[in-house]
Short mmCIF file of C-alpha atoms in Angstrom, two decimals:
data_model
loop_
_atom_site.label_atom_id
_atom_site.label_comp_id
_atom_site.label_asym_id
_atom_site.label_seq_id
_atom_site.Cartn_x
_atom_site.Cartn_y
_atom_site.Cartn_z
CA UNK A 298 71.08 49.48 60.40
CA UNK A 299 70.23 51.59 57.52
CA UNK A 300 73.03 52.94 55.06
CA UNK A 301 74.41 56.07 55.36
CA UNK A 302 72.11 57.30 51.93
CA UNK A 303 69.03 55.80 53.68
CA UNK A 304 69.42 58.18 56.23
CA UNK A 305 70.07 60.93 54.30
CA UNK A 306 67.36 60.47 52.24
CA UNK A 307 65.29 60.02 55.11
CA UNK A 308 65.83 63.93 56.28
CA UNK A 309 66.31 64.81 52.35
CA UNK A 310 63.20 63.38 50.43
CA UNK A 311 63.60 65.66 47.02
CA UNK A 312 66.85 66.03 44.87
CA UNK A 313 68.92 68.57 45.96
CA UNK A 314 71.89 70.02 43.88
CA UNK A 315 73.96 72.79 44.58
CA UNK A 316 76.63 74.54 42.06
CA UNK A 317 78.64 76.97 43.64
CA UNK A 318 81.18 79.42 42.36
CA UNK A 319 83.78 78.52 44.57
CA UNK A 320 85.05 76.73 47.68
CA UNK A 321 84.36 78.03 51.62
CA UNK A 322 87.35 79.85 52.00
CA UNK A 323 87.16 81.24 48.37
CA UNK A 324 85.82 84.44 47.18
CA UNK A 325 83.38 85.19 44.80
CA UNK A 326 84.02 88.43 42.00
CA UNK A 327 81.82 90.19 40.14
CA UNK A 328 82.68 90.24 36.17
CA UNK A 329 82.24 92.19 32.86
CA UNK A 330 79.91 90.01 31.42
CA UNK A 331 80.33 91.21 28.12
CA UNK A 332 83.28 89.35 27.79
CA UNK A 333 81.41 85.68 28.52
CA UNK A 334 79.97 86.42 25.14
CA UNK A 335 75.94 85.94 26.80
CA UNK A 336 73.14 86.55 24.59
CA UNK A 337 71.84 90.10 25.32
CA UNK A 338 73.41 90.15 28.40
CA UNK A 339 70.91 92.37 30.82
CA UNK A 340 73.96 94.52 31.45
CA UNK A 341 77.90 94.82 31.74
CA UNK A 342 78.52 93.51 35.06
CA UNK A 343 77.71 90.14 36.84
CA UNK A 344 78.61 87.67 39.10
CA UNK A 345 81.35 85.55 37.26
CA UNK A 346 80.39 82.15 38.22
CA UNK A 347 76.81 83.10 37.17
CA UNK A 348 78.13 84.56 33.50
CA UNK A 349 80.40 81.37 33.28
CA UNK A 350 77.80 78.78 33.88
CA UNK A 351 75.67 80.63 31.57
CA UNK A 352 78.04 80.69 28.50
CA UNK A 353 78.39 76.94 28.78
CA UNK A 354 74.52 76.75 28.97
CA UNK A 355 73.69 78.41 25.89
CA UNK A 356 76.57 76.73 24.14
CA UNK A 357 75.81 72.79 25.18
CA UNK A 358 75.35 70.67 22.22
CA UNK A 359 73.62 67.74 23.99
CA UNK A 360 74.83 65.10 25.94
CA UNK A 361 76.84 67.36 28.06
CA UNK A 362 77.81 65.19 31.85
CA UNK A 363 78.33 67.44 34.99
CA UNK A 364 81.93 67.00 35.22
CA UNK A 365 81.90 68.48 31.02
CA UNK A 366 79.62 71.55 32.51
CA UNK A 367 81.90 72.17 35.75
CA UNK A 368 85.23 71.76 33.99
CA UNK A 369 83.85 74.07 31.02
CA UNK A 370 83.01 76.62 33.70
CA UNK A 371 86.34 76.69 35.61
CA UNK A 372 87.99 76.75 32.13
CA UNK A 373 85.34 79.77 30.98
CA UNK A 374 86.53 81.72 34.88
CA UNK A 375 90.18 80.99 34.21
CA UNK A 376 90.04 82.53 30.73
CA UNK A 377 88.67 85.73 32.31
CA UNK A 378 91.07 85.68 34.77
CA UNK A 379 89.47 84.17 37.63
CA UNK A 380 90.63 81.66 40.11
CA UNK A 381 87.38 80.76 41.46
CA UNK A 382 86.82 76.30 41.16
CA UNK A 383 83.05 75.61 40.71
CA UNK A 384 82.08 72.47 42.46
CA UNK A 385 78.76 70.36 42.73
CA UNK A 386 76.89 69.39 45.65
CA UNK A 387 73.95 66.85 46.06
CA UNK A 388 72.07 65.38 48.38
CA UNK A 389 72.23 62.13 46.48
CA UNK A 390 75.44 60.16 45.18
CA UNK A 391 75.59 61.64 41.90
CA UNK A 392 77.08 59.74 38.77
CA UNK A 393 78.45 62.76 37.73
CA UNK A 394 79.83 61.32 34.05
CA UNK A 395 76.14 61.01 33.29
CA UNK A 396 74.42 64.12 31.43
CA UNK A 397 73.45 67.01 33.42
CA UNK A 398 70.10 67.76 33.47
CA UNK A 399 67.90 70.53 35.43
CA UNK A 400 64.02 69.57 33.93
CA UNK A 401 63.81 65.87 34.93
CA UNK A 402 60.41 65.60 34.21
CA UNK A 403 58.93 68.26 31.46
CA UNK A 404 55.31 67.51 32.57
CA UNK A 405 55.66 69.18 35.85
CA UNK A 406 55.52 72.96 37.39
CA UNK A 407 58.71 74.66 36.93
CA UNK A 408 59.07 77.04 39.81
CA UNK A 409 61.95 79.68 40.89
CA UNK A 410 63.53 81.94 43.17
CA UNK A 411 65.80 84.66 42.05
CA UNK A 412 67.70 86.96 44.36
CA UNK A 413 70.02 89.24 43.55
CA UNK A 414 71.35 91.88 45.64
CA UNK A 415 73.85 94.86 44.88
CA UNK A 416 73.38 96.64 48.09
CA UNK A 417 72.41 99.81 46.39
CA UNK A 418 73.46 102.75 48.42
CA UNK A 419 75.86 100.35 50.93
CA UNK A 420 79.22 100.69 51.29
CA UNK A 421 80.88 97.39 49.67
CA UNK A 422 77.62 98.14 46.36
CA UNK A 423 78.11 95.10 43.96
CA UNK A 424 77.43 96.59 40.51
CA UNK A 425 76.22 92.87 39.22
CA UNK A 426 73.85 91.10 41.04
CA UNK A 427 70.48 92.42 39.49
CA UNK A 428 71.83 91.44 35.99
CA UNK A 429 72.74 87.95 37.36
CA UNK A 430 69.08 87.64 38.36
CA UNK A 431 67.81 88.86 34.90
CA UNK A 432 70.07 86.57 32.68
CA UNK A 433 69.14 83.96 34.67
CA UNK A 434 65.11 84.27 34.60
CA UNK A 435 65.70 85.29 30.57
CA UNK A 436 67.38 81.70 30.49
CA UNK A 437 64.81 79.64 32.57
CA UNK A 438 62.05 81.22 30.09
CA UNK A 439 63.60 81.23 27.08
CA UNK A 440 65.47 77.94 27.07
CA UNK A 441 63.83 75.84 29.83
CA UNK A 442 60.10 76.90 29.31
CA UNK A 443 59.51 78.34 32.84
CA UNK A 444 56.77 80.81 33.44
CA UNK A 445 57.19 83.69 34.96
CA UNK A 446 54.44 83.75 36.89
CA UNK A 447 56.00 80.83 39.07
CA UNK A 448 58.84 82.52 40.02
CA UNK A 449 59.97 85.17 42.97
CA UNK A 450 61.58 87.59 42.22
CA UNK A 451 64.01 89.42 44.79
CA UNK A 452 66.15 92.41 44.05
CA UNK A 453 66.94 95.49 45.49
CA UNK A 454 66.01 97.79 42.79
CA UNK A 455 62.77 99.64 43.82
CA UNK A 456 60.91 97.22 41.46
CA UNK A 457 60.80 94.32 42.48
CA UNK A 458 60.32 92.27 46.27
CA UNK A 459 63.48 93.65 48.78
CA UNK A 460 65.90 91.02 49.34
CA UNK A 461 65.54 90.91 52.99
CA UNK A 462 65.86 88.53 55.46
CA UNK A 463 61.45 88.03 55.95
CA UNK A 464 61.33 88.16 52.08
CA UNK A 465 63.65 85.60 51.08
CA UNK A 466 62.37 83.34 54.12
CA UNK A 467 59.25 83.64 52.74
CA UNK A 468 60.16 82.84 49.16
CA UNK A 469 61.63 79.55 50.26
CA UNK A 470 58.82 79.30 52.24
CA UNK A 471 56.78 79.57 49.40
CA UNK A 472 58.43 77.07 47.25
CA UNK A 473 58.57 74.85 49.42
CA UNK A 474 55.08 74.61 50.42
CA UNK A 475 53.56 74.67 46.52
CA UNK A 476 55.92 72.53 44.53
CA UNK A 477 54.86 68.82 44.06
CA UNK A 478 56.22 65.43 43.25
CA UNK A 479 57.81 65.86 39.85
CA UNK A 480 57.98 69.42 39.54
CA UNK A 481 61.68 71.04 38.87
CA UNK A 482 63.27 73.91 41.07
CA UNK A 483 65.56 76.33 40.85
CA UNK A 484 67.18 78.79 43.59
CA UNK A 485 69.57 81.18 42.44
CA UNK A 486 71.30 83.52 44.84
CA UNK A 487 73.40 86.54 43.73
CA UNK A 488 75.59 88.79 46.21
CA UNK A 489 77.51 88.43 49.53
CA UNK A 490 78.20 85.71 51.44
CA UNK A 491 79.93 85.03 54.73
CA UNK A 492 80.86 82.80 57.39
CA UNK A 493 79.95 83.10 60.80
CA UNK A 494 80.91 81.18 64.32
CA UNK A 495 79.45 77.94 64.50
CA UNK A 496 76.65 77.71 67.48
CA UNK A 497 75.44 74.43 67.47
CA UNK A 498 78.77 72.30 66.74
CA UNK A 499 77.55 70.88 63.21
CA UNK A 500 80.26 72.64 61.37
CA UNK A 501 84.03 71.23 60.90
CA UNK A 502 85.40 74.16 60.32
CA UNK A 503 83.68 75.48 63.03
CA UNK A 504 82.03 78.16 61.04
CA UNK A 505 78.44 78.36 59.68
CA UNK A 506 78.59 79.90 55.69
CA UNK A 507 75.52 82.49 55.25
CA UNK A 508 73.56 84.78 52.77
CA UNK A 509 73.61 88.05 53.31
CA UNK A 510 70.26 89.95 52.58
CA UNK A 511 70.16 93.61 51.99
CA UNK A 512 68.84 94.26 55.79
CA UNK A 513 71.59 92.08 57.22
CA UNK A 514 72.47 95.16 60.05
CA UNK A 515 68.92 94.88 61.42
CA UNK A 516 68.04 91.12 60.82
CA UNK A 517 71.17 89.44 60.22
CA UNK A 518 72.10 86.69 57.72
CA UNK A 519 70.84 83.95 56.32
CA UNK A 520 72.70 80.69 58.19
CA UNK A 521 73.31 77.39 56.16
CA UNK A 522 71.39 75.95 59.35
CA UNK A 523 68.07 78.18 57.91
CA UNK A 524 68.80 76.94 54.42
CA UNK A 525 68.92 73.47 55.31
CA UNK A 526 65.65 73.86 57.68
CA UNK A 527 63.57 75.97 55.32
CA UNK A 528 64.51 74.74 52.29
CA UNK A 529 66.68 71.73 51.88
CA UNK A 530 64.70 69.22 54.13
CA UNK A 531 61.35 70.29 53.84
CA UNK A 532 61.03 70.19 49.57
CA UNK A 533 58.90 67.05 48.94
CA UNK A 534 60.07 63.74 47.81
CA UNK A 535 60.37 63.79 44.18
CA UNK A 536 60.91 67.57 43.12
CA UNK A 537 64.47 67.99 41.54
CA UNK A 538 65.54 71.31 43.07
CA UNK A 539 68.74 72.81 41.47
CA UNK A 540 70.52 75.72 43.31
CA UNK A 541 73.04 78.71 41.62
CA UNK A 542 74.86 79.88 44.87
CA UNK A 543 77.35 82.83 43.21
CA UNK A 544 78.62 84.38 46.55
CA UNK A 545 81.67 83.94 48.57
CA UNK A 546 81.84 80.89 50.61
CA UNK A 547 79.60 79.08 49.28
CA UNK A 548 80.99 75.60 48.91
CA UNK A 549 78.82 74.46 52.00
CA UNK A 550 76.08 76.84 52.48
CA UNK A 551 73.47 73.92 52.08
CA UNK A 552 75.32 71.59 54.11
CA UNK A 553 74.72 68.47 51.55
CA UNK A 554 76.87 65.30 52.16
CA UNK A 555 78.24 64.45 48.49
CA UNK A 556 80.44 66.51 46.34
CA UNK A 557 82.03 66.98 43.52
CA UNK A 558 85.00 69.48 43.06
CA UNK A 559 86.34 71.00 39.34
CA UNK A 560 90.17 71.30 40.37
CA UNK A 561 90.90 68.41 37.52
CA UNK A 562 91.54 66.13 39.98
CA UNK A 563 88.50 64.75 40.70
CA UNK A 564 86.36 62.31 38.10
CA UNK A 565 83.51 61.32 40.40
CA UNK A 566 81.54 62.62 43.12
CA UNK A 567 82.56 61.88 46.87
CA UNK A 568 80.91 61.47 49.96
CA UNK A 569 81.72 65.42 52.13
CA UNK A 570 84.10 63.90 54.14
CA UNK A 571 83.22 67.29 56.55
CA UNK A 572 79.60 66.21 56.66
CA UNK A 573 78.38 64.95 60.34
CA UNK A 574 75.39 63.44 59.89
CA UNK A 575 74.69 62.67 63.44
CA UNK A 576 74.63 66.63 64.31
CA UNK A 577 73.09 67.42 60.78
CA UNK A 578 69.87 65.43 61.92
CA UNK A 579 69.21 67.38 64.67
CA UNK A 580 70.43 71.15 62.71
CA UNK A 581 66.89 72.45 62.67
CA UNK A 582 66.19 71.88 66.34
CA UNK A 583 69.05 73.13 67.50
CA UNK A 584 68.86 76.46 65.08
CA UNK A 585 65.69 77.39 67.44
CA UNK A 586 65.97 79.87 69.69
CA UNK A 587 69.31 81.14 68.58
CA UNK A 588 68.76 85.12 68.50
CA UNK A 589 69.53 86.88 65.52
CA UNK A 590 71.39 89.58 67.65
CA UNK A 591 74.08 86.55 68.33
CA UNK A 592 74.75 87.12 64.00
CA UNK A 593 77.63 89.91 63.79
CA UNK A 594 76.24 92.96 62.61
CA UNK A 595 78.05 95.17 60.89
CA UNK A 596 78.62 97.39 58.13
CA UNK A 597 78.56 95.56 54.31
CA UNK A 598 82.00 96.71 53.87
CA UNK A 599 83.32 94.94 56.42
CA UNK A 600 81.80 91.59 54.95
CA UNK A 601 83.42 93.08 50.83
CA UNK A 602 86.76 93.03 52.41
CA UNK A 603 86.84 89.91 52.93
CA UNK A 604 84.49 88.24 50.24
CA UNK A 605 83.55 89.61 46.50
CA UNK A 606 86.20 91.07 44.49
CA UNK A 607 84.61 94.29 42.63
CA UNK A 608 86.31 94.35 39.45
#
């Protein structure tokens, strides 16, 4: 019988990591951004574990491991008040002391997807999330040697593609289907998330953990199950894909089996003792057919009183 990282690297050919801002049940908080000290900053507010991940970015000397980077974030929130705990995902056991690095290979296509959504003219508006999106694309240029011209860009600010539920499908979509063995990847997703019931009994918790796009009333939101099927298992064997979540709930919203938690207890990366990977093989089948009238629909408020703080 094949081990238990056989099979997940049988539904999971590239390398998938995840850093999220803080645990399932945790919220997420927009910040004044001014204060992580970012190089011209795109503006005064942002998501906080965006603007903390950042700062230790542009201040990394070299040699920097993942546990250094995670720790230096939670240490970076905590000093601006925040009680958020960053944690790592991956879909591959991780040695986590090693240096953390997003451009494996510098020879190949750098590709990204930015979204960032404020909900302009919503009740629950986050005041951050299109900042989040530039500081992050000024970084992958600047400092990583990305091209803009690879990326998608998703914000709800009249300029650029609407965050909705068709357009960031189709972004995945589209990185998915152009990147190539060797090239790097990076998803970054700025504004609400959620948690809705569970419908196909994959979840421990019994709850799935979602994105919310800007027409979530009229097309719902974006299920870790729709991640992990239009993203996550389709990206080709040997792409290293890293993905920013900065929402609420986001510990889990790509449903990888290994983690790695920043609470200064941990000092290696563990196997998601939540992860089913019996039910997690057959996710994407099951996700068919599920209506998106069976997502609760309701006003963004409703999902801001119980997710991002807006400082």
């Amino acid at each position: 019988m094949s081990s238990f990282a056989d099979q997940v690297a049988a539904q999971i050919p590239s390398s998938t990591r995840m850093i999220s801002g803080c645990h399932d049940t945790q919220t997420s908080a927009d910040a004044n951004i001014t204060a992580f000290e970012l190089p011209n900053p795109a503006g005064r507010r942002g998501g906080a574990c965006t603007a903390a991940l950042l700062q230790v970015l542009y201040n990394k000397q070299g040699g920097e491991s993942w546990v250094d980077v995670l720790r230096m974030m939670r240490a970076n929130l905590e000093e601006g008040g925040y009680t958020q705990v960053p944690q790592l995902s991956s879909s591959k056991l991780i040695d986590v002391n090693e240096e953390m690095t997003i451009v494996e290979n510098p020879s190949g296509t750098k590709r990204a997807v930015l979204i960032g959504i404020n909900y302009v003219g919503q009740n629950g508006e986050l005041s951050g999330c299109h900042n989040d999106a530039a500081n992050i694309k000024k970084y992958l240029i600047n400092e990583l040697g990305f091209d803009e011209r690879d990326m998608k860009i998703l914000m709800d600010d009249g300029r650029h593609t609407n965050p909705t539920y068709a357009n960031i499908m189709a972004a995945l979509d589209w990185i998915v289907r152009v990147s190539q063995p060797g090239d790097t990847v990076w998803i970054h997703y700025s504004g609400h998330g959620g948690r809705l019931e569970d419908q196909n009994g994959d979840e421990d918790d019994g709850y799935d953990e979602t994105l919310i796009p800007v027409d979530f009333q009229r097309a719902g939101q974006i299920r870790d199950d729709d991640l992990l099927k239009h993203l996550v298992k389709p990206m080709s064997a040997g792409v290293t894909m890293t993905c920013l979540m900065d929402c609420c709930h986001s510990g889990t919203v790509l449903d990888l089996p290994y983690r790695f938690v920043a609470d200064g207890d941990h000092v290696e990366m563990e196997r998601n003792d939540g992860f089913d990977l019996s039910s997690w093989m057959d996710v994407a089948e099951a996700a068919i057919g599920v209506a998106i009238a069976a997502n609760v629909i309701g006003d963004v408020a409703d999902v801001a009183s119980e997710c991002c703080n807006i400082l």
